[in-house]
XYZ file of C-alpha atoms in Angstrom:
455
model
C 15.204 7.297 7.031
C 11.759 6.462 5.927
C 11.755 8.819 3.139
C 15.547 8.439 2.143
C 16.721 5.805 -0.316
C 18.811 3.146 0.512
C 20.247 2.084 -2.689
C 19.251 3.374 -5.653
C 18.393 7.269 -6.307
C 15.371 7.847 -9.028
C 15.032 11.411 -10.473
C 17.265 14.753 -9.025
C 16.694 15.013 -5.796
C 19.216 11.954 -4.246
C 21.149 11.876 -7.745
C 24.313 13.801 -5.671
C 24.539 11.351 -2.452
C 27.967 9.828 -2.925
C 26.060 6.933 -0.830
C 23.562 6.131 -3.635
C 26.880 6.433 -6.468
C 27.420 2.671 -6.378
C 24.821 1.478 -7.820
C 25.209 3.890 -11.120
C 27.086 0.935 -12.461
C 23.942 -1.101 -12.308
C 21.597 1.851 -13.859
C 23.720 1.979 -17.213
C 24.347 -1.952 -17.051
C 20.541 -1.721 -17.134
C 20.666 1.404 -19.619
C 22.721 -0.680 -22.368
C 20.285 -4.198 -22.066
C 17.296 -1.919 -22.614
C 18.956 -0.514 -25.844
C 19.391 -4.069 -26.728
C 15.464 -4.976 -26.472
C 14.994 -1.741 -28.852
C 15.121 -3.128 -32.218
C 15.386 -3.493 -35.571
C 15.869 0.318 -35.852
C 17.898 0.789 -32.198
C 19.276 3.712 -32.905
C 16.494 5.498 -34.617
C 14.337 4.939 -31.348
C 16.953 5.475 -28.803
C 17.891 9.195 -30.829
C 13.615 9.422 -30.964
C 13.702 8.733 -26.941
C 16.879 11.573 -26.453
C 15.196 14.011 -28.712
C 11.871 13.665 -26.364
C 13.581 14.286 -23.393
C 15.171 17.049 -24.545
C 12.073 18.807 -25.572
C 10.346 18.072 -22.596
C 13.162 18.824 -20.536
C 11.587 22.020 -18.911
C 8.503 20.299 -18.410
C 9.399 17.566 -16.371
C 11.958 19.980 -14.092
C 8.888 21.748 -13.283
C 7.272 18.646 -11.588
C 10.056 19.150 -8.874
C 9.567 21.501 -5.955
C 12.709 23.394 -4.570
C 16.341 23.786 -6.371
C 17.605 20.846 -8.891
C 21.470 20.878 -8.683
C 21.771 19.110 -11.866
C 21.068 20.907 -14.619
C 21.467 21.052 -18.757
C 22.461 18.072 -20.676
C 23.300 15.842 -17.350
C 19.925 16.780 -16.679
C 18.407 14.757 -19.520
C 21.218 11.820 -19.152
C 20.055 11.624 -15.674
C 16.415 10.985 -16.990
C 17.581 8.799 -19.824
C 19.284 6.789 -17.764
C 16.776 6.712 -14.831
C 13.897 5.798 -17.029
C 15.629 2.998 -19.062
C 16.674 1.590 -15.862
C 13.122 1.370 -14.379
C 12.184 0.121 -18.329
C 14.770 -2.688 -17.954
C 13.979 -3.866 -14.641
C 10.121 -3.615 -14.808
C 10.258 -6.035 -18.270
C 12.569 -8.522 -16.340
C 10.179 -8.996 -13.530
C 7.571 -9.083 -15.726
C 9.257 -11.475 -18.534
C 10.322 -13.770 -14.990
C 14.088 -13.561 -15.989
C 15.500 -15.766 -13.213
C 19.150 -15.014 -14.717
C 18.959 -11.487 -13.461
C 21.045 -11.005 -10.202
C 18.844 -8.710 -8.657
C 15.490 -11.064 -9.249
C 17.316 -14.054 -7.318
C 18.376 -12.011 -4.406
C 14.750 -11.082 -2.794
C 16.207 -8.284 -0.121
C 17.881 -6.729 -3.042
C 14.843 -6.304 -5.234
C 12.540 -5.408 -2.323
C 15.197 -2.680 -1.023
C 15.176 -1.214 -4.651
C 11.426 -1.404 -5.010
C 11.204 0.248 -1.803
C 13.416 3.122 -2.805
C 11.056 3.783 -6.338
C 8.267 3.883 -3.913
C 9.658 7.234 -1.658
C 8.208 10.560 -2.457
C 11.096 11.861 -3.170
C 12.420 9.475 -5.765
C 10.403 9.747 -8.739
C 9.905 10.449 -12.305
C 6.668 11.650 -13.690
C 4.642 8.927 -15.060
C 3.158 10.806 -17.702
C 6.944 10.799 -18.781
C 8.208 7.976 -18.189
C 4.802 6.441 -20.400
C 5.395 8.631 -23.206
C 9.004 7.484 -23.520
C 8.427 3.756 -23.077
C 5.685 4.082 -26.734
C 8.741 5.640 -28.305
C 10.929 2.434 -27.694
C 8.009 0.318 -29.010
C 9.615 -2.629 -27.413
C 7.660 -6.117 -27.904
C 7.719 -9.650 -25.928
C 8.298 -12.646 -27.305
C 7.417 -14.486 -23.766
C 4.277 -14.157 -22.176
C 4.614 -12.475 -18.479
C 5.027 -14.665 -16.019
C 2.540 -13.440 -13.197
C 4.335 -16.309 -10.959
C 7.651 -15.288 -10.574
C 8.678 -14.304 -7.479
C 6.333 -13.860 -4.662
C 8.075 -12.322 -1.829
C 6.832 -13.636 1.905
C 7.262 -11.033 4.551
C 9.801 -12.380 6.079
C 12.149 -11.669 2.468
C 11.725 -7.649 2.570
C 13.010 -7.559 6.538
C 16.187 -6.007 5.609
C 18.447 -3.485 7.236
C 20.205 0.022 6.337
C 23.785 -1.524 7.990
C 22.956 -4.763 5.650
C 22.642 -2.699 2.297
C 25.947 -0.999 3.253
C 27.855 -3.572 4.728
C 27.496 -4.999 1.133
C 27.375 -2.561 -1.363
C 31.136 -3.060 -2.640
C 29.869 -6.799 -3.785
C 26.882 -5.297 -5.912
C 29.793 -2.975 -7.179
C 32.253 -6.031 -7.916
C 29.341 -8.066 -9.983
C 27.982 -5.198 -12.262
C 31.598 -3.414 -12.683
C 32.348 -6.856 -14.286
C 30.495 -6.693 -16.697
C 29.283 -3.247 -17.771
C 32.029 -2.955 -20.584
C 30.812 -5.689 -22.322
C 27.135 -4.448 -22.361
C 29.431 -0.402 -23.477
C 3.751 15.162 -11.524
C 0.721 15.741 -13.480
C -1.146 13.326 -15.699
C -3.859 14.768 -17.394
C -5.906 11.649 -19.088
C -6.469 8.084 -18.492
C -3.201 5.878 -20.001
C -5.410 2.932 -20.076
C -9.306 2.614 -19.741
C -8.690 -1.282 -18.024
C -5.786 -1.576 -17.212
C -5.764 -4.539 -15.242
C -6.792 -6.629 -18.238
C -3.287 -6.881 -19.337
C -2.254 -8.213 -16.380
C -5.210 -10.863 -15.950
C -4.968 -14.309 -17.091
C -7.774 -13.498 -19.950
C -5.249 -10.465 -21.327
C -5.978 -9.733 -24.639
C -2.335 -7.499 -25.478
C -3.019 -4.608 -27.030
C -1.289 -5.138 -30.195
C 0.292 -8.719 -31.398
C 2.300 -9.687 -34.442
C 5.197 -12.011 -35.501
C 7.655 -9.822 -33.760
C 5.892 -10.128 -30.283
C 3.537 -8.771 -28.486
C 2.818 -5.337 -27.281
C 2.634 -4.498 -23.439
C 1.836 -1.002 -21.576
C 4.137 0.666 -19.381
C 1.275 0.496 -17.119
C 1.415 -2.921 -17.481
C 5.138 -3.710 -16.462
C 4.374 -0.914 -13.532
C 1.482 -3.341 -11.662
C 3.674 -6.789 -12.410
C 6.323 -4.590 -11.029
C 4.325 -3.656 -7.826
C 1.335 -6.424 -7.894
C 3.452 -8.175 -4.525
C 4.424 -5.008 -2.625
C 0.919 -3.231 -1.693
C -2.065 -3.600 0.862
C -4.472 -3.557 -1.921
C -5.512 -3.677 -5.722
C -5.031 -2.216 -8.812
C -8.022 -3.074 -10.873
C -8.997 0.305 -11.311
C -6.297 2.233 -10.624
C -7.138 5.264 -13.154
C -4.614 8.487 -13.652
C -1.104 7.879 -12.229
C 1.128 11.133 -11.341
C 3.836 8.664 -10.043
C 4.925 5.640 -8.438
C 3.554 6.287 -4.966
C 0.598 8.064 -6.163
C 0.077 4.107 -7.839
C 0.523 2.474 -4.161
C -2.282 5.378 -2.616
C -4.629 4.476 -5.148
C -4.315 0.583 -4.899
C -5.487 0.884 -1.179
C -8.384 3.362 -2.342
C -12.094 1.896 -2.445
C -13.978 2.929 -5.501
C -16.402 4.944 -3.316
C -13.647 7.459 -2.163
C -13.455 8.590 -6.086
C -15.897 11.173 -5.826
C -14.146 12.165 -2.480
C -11.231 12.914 -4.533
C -13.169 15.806 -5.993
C -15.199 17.247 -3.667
C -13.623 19.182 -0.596
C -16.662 20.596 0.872
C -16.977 18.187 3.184
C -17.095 18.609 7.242
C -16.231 16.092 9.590
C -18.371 15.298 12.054
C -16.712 13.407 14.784
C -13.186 12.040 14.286
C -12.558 9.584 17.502
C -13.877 6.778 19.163
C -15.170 6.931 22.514
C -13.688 3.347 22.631
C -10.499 1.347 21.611
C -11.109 -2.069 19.556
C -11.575 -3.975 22.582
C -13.877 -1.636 24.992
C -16.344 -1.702 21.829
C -15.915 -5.589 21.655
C -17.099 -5.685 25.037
C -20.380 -3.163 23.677
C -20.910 -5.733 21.512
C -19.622 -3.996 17.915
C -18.380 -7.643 16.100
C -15.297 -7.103 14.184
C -14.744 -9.101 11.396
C -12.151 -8.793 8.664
C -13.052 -8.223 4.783
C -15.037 -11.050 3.054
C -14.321 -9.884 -0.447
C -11.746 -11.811 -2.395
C -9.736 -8.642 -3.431
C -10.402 -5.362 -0.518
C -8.825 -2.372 -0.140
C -6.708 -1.279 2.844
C -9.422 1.954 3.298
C -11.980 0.145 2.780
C -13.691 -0.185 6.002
C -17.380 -0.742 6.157
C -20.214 -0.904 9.335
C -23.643 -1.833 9.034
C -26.921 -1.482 10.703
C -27.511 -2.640 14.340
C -28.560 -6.178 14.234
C -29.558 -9.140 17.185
C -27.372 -12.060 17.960
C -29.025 -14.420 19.793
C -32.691 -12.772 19.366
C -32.123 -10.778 21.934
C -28.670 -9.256 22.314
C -27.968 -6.042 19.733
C -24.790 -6.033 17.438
C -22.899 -3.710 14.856
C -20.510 -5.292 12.727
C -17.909 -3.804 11.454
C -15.273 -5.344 8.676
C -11.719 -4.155 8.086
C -9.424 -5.304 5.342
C -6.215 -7.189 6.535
C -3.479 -5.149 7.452
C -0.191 -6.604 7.341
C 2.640 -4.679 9.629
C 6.139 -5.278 9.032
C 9.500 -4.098 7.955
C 7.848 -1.880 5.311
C 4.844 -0.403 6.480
C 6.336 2.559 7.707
C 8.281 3.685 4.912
C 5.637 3.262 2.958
C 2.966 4.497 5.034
C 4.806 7.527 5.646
C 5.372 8.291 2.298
C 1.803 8.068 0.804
C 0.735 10.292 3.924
C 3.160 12.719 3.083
C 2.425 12.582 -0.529
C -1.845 13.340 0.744
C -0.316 15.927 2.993
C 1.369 17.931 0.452
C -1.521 17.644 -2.153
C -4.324 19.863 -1.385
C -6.704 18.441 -4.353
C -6.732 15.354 -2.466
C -8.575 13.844 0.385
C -6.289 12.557 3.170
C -7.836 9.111 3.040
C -5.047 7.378 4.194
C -4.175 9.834 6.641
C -7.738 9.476 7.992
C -7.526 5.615 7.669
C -4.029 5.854 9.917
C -6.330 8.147 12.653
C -9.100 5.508 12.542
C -6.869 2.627 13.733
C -5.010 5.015 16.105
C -8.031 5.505 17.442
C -9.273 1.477 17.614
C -5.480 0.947 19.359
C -5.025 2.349 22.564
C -2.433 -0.626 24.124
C -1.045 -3.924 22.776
C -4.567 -5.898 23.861
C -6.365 -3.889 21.195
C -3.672 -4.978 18.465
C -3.627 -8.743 19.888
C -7.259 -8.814 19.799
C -7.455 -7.569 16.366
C -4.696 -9.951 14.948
C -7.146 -12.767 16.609
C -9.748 -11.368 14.596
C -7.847 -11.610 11.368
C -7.688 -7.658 10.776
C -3.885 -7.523 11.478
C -1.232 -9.506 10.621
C 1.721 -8.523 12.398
C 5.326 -9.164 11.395
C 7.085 -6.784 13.768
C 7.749 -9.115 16.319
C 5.523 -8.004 19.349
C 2.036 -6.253 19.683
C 3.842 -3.374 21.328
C 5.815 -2.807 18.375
C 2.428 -2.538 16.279
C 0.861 -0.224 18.882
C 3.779 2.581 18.596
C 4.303 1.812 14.713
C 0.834 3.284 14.306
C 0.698 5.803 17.168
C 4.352 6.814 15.159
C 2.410 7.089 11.762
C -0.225 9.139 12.997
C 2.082 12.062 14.829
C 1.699 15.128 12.805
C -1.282 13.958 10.596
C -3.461 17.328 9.841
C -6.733 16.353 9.128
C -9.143 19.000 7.126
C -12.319 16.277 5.937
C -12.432 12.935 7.571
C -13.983 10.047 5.794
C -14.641 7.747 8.560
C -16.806 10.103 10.247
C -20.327 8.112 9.509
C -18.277 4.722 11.169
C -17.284 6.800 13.866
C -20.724 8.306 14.380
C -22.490 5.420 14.658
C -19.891 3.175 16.695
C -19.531 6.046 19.192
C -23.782 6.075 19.630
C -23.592 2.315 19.781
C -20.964 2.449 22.450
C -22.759 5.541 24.558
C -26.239 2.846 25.441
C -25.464 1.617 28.291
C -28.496 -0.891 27.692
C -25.807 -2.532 25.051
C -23.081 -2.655 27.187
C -24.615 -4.714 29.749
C -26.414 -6.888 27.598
C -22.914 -7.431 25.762
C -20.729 -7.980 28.709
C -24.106 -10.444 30.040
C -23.595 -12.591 27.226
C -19.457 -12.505 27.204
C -19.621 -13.089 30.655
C -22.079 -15.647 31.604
C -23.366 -17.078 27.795
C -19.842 -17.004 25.776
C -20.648 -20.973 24.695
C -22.245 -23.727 25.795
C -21.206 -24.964 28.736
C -20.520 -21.700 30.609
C -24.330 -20.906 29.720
C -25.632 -24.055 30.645
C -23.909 -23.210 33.836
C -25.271 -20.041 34.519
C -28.402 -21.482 33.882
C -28.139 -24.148 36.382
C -27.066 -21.557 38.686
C -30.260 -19.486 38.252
C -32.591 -22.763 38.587
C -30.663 -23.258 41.881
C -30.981 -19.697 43.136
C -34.785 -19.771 42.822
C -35.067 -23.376 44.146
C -33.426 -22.004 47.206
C -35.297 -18.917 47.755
C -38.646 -20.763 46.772
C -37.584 -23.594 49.611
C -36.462 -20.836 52.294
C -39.924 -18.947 51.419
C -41.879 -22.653 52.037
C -39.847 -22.838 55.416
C -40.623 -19.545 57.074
C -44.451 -18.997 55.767
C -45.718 -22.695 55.508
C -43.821 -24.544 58.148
């Protein structure tokens, strides 16, 4: 289910699912409005588009793994049609078009986004780029980086809810669709995000419009659906290669390259809660803009003077309808890839090993490291015990973290000193307490001593 999708197919593998058919009617509704943004010279680009499919036809079969049923010139309709859909509906999100039926019905746009995040619906970007520069299509509207911010609560949808209404997406683009009759081997853009900053300076402008990159259109498209960032997301193969990187710190780029590495320990002797009670702080991400691997531990410092710390910080991590979908398929994209470090895989182990029960993921939540929209804590606990089943790990990343947390954890010394000041100094009055206490105890023992010797 995770890897299957729901509505809309992308590429050859799904194209044959009878269940996926109805919403064919919306890809060439889609097809003929993106001819209409082509212009003066429409049909001079559109034949320019055709003629590079068709000579790069081969090519882009051989980015798929296993046998392609569709084959010849349905073939290159398939990827006509497929990319001029994703053209159409990328510049509508990113133009804000609030006439569009899909962009006013939020579990509709977040079921299709969902589906042109799986694994096994895509294009190759290198493609799908080269195409959109043949259309040379420019905006006469700025992009409206406002439009439509889905909560959580809008992408909670349902497989029996996208069937149960399918035939009424059918009935509204059937109405109208006769009057409309894995390798990329350089950079696309050197800054890409400055296109889709509030200080963009386009590309190219000119009476006509201005000029935006498909990579531009891609991260509107995707800007409200991730865990992370894209400011320097570099070489794309594809749409969920996109997601992995935007949860990818900078400092995991030379990772990428270099597989030499050994782990050296990949658990905790402790879930998130036994090393609260060590005295490790957790403390979620203080930078404006963090990514979801992006977890960081310093050096041992005192609280108090007297009592030893480690602080660790975590990004936030929001759980909820579609974390597992697309969790799963960015792990199974790492898994498949040997040129790449599983850092996401590794990232999955690491807070599979921080949550043992549902007290580890209600104490994180209370620490502002989880945000959970499942429901319960119990749901969290087995969504990422679920996530981590059949995870092979060759290099882990988090080895250093778990390194020093586990020789943190293993003095004793900090363990009772922790659970001393949790116990007995946690604030002010339950210290001035224990303090009162103490004076007591040794007023009694001095008076009992006074009594006995000095009486």
């Amino acid at each position: 289910m995770a890897y299957t999708p729901q509505l809309v197919s992308i590429g050859p593998f799904h194209y044959v699912k009878k269940e996926l058919k109805a919403l064919e009617y919306l890809k060439e509704k889609y097809q003929l409005e993106f001819y209409e943004r082509i212009e003066p010279e429409s049909t001079e680009k559109i034949e320019k588009m055709k003629k590079y499919i068709e000579q790069q036809s081969e090519d882009i079969r051989a980015c798929y793994a296993g046998t392609i049923e569709v084959k010849g010139e349905k073939f290159n309709e398939m990827i006509m049609r497929d990319a001029c859909f994703i053209f159409e509906l990328f510049s509508k999100v990113f133009c804000g078009d609030q006439n569009d039926y899909i962009l006013q019905t939020p579990w509709l746009k977040n079921t299709i986004m969902l589906d042109m995040i799986l694994l096994e619906n895509q294009l190759p970007f290198k493609y799908l780029n080269e195409l959109y520069e043949r259309a040379e299509i420019k905006f006469h509207t700025q992009p409206d980086q406002t439009f439509y911010s889905p909560s959580e609560t809008e992408v909670c949808y349902r497989s029996n809810l996208v069937c149960g209404i399918k035939d009424n997406i059918i009935n509204c683009f059937t109405s109208n669709s006769s009057e409309a009759s894995e390798q990329l081997t350089e950079p696309l853009n050197p800054h890409p995000s400055s296109a889709t900053s509030e200080h963009n300076e386009p590309g190219t402008s000119s009476e006509s419009g201005v000029d935006h990159t498909f990579i531009d259109l891609t991260i509107g498209f995707f800007r409200h659906f991730s865990f992370g960032s894209f400011d320097k997301i570099k070489e794309i193969k594809h749409f969920t290669d996109l997601v992995r990187q935007s949860w990818l710190p900078e400092r995991f780029e030379k990772l990428e390259k270099d597989q030499d590495q050994c782990p050296k320990e990949n658990y905790l002797y402790g879930s998130a809660k036994e090393l609260d009670k060590a005295g490790v702080d957790f403390a979620p991400a203080v930078a404006s803009e963090k990514f979801l691997a992006d977890v960081q531990i310093d050096e041992p410092h005192k609280c108090l003077n007297f009592i030893p710390c480690r602080k660790i910080e975590l990004p936030l991590f929001t759980m909820d309808a579609k974390t597992e979908s697309l969790m799963r398929n960015v792990i199974a994209f790492e898994q498949c890839n040997p040129r790449l470090n599983a850092v996401i895989c590794n990232y999955v182990a690491l807070m599979n090993e921080l949550i043992d029960t549902e007290e580890d993921v209600d104490f994180l939540v209370k620490k502002n490291i989880i945000k959970n929209l499942l429901g319960n804590n119990r749901e969290a606990a087995d969504l990422v015990k679920k996530l981590n089943d059949e995870i092979t790990e060759a290099n882990f990343v988090y080895s250093e973290v778990c390194e020093k947390l586990n020789h943190f954890y293993k003095n004793w010394f900090n363990v009772t000193r922790a659970t001393l000041s949790r116990v007995y100094f946690k604030d002010l009055w339950t210290g001035s307490s224990t303090i009162v206490g103490i004076l007591v105890v040794i007023f009694t023992i001095v008076s009992t001593i006074k009594a006995i010797f000095f009486s």
